[in-house]
mmCIF file of C-alpha atoms in Angstrom:
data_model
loop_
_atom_site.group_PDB
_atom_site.id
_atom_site.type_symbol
_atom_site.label_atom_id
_atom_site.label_comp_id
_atom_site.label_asym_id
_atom_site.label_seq_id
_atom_site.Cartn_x
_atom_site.Cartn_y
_atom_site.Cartn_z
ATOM 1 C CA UNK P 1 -186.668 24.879 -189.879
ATOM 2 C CA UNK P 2 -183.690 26.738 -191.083
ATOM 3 C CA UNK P 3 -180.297 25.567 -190.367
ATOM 4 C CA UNK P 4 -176.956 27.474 -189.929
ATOM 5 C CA UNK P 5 -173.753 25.883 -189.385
ATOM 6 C CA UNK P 6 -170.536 27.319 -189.348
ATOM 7 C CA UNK P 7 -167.232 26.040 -188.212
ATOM 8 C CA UNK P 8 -166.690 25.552 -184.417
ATOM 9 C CA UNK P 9 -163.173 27.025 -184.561
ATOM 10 C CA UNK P 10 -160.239 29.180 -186.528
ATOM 11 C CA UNK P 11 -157.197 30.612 -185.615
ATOM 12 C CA UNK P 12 -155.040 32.455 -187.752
ATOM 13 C CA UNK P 13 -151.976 34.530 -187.198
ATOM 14 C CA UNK P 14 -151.697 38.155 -186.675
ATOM 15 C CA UNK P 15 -151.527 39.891 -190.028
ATOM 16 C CA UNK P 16 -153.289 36.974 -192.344
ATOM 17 C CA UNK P 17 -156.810 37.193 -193.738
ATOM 18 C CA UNK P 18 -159.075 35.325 -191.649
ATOM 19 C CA UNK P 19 -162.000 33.822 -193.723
ATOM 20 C CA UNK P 20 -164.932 32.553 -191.839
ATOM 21 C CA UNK P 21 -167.546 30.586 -193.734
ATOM 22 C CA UNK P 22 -171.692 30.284 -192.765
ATOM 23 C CA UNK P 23 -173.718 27.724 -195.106
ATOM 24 C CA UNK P 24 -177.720 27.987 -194.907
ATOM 25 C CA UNK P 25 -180.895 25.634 -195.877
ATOM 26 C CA UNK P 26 -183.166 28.385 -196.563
ATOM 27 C CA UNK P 27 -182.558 31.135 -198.964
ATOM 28 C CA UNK P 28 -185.536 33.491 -198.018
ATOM 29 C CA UNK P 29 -183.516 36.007 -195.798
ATOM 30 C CA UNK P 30 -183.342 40.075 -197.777
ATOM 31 C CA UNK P 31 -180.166 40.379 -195.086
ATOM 32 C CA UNK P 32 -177.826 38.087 -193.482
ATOM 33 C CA UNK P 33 -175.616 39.598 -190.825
ATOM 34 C CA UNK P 34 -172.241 39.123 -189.232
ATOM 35 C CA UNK P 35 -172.526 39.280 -185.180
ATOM 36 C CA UNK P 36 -169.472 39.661 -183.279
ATOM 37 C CA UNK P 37 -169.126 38.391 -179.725
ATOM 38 C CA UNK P 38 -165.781 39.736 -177.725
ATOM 39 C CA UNK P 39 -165.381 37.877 -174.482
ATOM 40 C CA UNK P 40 -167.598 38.563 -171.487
ATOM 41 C CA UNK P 41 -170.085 40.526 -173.983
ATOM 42 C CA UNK P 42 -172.862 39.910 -175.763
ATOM 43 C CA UNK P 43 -173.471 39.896 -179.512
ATOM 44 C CA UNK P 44 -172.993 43.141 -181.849
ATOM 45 C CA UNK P 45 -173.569 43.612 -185.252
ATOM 46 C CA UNK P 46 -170.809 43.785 -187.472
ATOM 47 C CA UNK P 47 -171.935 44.070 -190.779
ATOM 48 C CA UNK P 48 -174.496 42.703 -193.023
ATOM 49 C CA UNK P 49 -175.020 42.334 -196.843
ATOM 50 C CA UNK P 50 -178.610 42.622 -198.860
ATOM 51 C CA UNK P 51 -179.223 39.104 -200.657
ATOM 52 C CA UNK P 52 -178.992 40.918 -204.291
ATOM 53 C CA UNK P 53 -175.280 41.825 -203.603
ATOM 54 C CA UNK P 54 -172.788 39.269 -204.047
ATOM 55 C CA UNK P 55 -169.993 41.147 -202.473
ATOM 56 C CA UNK P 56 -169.802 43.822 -199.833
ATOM 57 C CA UNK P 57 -166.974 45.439 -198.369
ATOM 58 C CA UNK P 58 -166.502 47.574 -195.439
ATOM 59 C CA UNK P 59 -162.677 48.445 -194.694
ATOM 60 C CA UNK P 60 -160.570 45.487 -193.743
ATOM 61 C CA UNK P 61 -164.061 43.127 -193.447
ATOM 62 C CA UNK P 62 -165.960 41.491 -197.032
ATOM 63 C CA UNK P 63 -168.750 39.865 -196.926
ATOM 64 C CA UNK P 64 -169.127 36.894 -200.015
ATOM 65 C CA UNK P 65 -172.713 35.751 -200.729
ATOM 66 C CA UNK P 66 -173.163 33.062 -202.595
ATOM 67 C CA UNK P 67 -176.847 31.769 -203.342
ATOM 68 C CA UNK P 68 -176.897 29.315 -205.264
ATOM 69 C CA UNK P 69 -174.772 27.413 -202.918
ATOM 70 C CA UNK P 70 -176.386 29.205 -199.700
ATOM 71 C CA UNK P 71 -172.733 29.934 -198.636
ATOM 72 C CA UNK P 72 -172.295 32.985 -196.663
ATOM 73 C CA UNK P 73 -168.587 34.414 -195.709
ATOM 74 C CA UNK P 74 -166.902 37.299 -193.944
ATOM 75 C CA UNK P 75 -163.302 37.865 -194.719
ATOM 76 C CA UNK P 76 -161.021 39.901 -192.092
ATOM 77 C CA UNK P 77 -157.770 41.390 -193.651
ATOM 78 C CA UNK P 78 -154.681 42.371 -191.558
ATOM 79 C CA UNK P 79 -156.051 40.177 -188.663
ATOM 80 C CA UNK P 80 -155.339 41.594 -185.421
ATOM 81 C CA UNK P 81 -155.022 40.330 -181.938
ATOM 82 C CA UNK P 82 -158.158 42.485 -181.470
ATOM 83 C CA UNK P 83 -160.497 40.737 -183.990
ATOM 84 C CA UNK P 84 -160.186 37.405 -181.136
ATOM 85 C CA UNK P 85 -163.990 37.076 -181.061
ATOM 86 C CA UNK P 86 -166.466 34.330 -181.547
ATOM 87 C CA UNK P 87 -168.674 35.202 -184.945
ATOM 88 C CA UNK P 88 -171.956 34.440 -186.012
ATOM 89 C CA UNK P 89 -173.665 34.584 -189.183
ATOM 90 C CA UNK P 90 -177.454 35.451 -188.580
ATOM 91 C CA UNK P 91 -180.162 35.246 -191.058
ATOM 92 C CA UNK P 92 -184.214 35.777 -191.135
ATOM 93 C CA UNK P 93 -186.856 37.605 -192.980
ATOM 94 C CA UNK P 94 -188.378 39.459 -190.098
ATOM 95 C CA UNK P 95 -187.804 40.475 -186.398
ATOM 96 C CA UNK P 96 -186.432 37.063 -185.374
ATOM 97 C CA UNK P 97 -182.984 36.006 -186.583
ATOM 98 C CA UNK P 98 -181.654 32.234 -187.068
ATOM 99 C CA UNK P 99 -178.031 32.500 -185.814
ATOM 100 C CA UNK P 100 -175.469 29.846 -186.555
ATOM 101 C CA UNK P 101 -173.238 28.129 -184.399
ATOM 102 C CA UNK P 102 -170.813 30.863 -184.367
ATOM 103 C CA UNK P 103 -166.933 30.363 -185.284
ATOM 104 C CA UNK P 104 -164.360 31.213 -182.501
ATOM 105 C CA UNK P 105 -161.219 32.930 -184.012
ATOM 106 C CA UNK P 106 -158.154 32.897 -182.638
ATOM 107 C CA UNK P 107 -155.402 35.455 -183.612
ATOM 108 C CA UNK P 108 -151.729 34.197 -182.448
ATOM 109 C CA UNK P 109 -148.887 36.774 -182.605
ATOM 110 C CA UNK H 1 -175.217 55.760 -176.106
ATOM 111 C CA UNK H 2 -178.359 53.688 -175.235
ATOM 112 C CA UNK H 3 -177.876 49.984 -174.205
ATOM 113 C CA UNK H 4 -179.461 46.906 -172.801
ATOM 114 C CA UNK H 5 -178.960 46.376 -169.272
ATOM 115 C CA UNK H 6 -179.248 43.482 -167.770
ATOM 116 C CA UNK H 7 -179.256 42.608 -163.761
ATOM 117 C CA UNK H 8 -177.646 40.557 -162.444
ATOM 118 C CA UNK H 9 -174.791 39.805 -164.065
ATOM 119 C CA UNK H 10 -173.868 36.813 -162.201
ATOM 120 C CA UNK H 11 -175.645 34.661 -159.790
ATOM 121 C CA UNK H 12 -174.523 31.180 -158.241
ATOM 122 C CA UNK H 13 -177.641 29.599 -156.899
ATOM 123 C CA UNK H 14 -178.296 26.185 -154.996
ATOM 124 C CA UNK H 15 -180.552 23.559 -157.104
ATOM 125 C CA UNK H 16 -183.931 23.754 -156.276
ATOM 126 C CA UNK H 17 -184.012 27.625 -156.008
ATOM 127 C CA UNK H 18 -185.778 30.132 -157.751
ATOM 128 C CA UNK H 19 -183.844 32.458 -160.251
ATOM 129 C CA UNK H 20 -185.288 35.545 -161.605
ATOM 130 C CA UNK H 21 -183.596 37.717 -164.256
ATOM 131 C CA UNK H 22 -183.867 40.532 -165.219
ATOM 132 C CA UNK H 23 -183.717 42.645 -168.651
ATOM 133 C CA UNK H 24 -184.397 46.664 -169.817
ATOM 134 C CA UNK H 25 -184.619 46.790 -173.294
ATOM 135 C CA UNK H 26 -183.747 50.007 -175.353
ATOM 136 C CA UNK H 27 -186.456 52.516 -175.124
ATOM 137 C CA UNK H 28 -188.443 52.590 -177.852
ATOM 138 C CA UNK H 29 -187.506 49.034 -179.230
ATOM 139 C CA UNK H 30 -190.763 46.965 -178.945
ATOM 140 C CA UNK H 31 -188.916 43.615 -179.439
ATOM 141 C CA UNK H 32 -187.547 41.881 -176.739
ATOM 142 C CA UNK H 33 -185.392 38.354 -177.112
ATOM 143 C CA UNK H 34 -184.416 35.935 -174.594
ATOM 144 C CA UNK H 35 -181.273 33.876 -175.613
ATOM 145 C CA UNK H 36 -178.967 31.297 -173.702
ATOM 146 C CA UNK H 37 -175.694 30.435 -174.368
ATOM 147 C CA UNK H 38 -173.781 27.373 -173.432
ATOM 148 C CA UNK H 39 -170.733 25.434 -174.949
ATOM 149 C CA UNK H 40 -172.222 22.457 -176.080
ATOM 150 C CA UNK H 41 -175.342 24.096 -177.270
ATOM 151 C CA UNK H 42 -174.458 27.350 -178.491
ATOM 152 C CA UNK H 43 -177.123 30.141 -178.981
ATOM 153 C CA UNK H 44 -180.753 29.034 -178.051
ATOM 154 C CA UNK H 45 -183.374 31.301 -178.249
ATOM 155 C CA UNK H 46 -185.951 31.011 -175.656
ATOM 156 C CA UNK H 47 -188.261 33.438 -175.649
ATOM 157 C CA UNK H 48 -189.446 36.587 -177.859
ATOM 158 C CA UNK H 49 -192.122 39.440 -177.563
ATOM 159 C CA UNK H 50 -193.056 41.859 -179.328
ATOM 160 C CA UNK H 51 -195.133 44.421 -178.329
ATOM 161 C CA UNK H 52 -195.141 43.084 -174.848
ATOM 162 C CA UNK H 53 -196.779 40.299 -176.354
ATOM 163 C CA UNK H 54 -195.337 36.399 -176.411
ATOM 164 C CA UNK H 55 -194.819 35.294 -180.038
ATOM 165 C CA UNK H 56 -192.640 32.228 -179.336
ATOM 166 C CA UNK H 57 -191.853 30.105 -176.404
ATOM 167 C CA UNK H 58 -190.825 27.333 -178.532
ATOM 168 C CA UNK H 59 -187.225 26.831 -177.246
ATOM 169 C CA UNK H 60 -187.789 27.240 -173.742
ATOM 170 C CA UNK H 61 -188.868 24.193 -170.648
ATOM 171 C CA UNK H 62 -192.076 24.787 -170.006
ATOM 172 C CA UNK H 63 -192.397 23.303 -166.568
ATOM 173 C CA UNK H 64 -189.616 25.349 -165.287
ATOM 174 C CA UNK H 65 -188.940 28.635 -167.193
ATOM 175 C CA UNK H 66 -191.543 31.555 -167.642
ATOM 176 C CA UNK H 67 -190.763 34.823 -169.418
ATOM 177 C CA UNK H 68 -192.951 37.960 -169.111
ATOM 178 C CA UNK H 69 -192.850 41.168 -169.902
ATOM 179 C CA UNK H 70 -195.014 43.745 -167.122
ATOM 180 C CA UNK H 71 -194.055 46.779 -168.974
ATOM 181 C CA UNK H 72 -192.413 48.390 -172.153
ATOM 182 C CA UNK H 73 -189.166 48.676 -169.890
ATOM 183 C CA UNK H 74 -188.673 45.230 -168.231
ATOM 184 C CA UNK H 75 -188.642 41.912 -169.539
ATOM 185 C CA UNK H 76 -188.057 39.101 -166.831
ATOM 186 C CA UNK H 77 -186.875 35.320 -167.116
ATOM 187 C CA UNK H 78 -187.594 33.117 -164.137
ATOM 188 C CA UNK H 79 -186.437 29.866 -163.512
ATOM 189 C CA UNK H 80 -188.071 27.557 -160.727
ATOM 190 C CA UNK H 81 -187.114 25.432 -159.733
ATOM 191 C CA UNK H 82 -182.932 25.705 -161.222
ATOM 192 C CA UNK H 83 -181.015 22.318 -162.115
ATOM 193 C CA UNK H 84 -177.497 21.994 -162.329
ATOM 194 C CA UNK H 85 -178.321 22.320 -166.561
ATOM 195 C CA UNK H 86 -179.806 25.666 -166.379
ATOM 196 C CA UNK H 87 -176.200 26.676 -165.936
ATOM 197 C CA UNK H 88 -175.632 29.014 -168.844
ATOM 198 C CA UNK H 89 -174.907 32.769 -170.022
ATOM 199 C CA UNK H 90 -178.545 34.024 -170.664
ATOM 200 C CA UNK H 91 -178.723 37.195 -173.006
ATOM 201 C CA UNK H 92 -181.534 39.565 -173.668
ATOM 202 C CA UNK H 93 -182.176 40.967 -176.808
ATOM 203 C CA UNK H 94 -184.396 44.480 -177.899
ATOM 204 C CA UNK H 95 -185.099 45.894 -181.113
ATOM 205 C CA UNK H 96 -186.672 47.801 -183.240
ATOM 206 C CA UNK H 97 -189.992 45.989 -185.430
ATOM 207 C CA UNK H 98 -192.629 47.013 -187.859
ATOM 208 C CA UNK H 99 -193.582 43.700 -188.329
ATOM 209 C CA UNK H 100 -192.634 43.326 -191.708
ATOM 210 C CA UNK H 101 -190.957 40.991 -193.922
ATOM 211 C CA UNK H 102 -187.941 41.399 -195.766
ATOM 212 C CA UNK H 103 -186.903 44.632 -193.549
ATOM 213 C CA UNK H 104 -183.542 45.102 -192.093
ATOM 214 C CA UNK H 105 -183.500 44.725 -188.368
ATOM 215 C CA UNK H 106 -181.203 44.213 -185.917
ATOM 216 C CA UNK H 107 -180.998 43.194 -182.162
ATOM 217 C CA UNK H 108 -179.064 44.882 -179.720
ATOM 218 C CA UNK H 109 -177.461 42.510 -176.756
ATOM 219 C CA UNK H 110 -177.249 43.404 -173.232
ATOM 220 C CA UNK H 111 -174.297 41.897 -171.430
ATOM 221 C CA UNK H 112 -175.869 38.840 -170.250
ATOM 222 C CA UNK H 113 -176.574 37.121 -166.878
ATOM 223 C CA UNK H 114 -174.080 34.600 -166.156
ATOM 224 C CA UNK H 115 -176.035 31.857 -164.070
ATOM 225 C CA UNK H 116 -174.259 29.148 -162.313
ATOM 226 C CA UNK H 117 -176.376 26.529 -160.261
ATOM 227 C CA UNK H 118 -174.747 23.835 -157.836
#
């Protein structure tokens, strides 16, 4: 079965880039997604990327795909105390997404 | 602003009891997800439907857990009898599927049932 890992934790301080990173065993997915989970809440979809794009950017978030190396990454400029979240990466070529182990970042003033 | 709801949003149970949960997807989504979340674990998924009907149980205990869906607008997750392990955040999922591959979809998360059993 697929696999998605992602680091367990990142904290950053308010105003850096955060970069979180997602690497993947199979490369069949059209999208792969970035799910945000604030505390208390469940998952929401942040943004997403089509696999034929290498780079997508949506104000102060970019997405980095990377196929050949099945590395998936979502960069967060101007981190804010706000972006404190736990992130997943989520991949899948129908109705039911593989979601990774989701990264917890931490923004410290 | 349409949503998943979810009921109840906590419950602290006794082992050996029975714990039923409920979900309402978004209307008109025709997929329905069952997740739990722990530390150690992460994100499982337990149980999905689509169409009402049960497409994968793979990730869920058998002898203990059943999911169902009675109508379009209410998914359930039972637990019976609950262990000390079942305690967990348990999420439901909808969304929208045409059964394709290679589509964009996405799942919409209610705001999950926070289960503690002693």
């Amino acid at each position: 079965g697929e696999d998605v890992e992602q680091s367990l934790f990142l904290s950053v301080r308010e105003g850096d880039s955060s970069v979180i990173n997602c690497t993947y065993t199979d490369s069949s997915s059209t999208y792969l997604y970035w799910y945000k989970q604030e505390p208390g809440a469940g998952l929401q979809l942040l943004t997403y990327i089509f696999s034929n794009m290498d780079m997508k950017q949506d104000q102060r978030l970019t997405v980095l795909l990377n196929k050949k190396d099945k590395h998936l990454s979502l960069r967060i400029a101007d981190t804010q105390t706000g972006d404190s979240a736990i992130y997943f990466c989520a991949l899948g070529d129908t109705d039911k997404l593989i979601f990774g182990t989701g990264t917890r970042l931490q923004v410290f003033p | 602003d349409a949503r998943v709801t979810q009921t109840p949003r906590h419950k602290v149970t006794e082992m050996g009891q029975e714990v039923t949960m409920r979900c309402q997807p978004i209307l008109g989504h025709n997929t329905v997800f069952w997740y739990r979340q722990t530390m150690m674990q992460g994100l499982e998924l337990l149980a999905y439907f689509r169409n009402r009907a049960p497409l994968d149980d793979s990730g869920m205990p058998k002898d203990r857990f059943s999911a169902e869906m009675p109508d379009a607008t209410l998914a359930t997750l039972k637990i019976q009898p609950s262990e000390p392990r079942d305690s967990a955040v348990y999420f439901c999922a909808s969304g929208l599927s045409t059964s394709g591959r290679g589509l964009f979809y996405e799942q919409y998360f209610g705001p999950g049932t926070r289960l503690t059993v002693t």
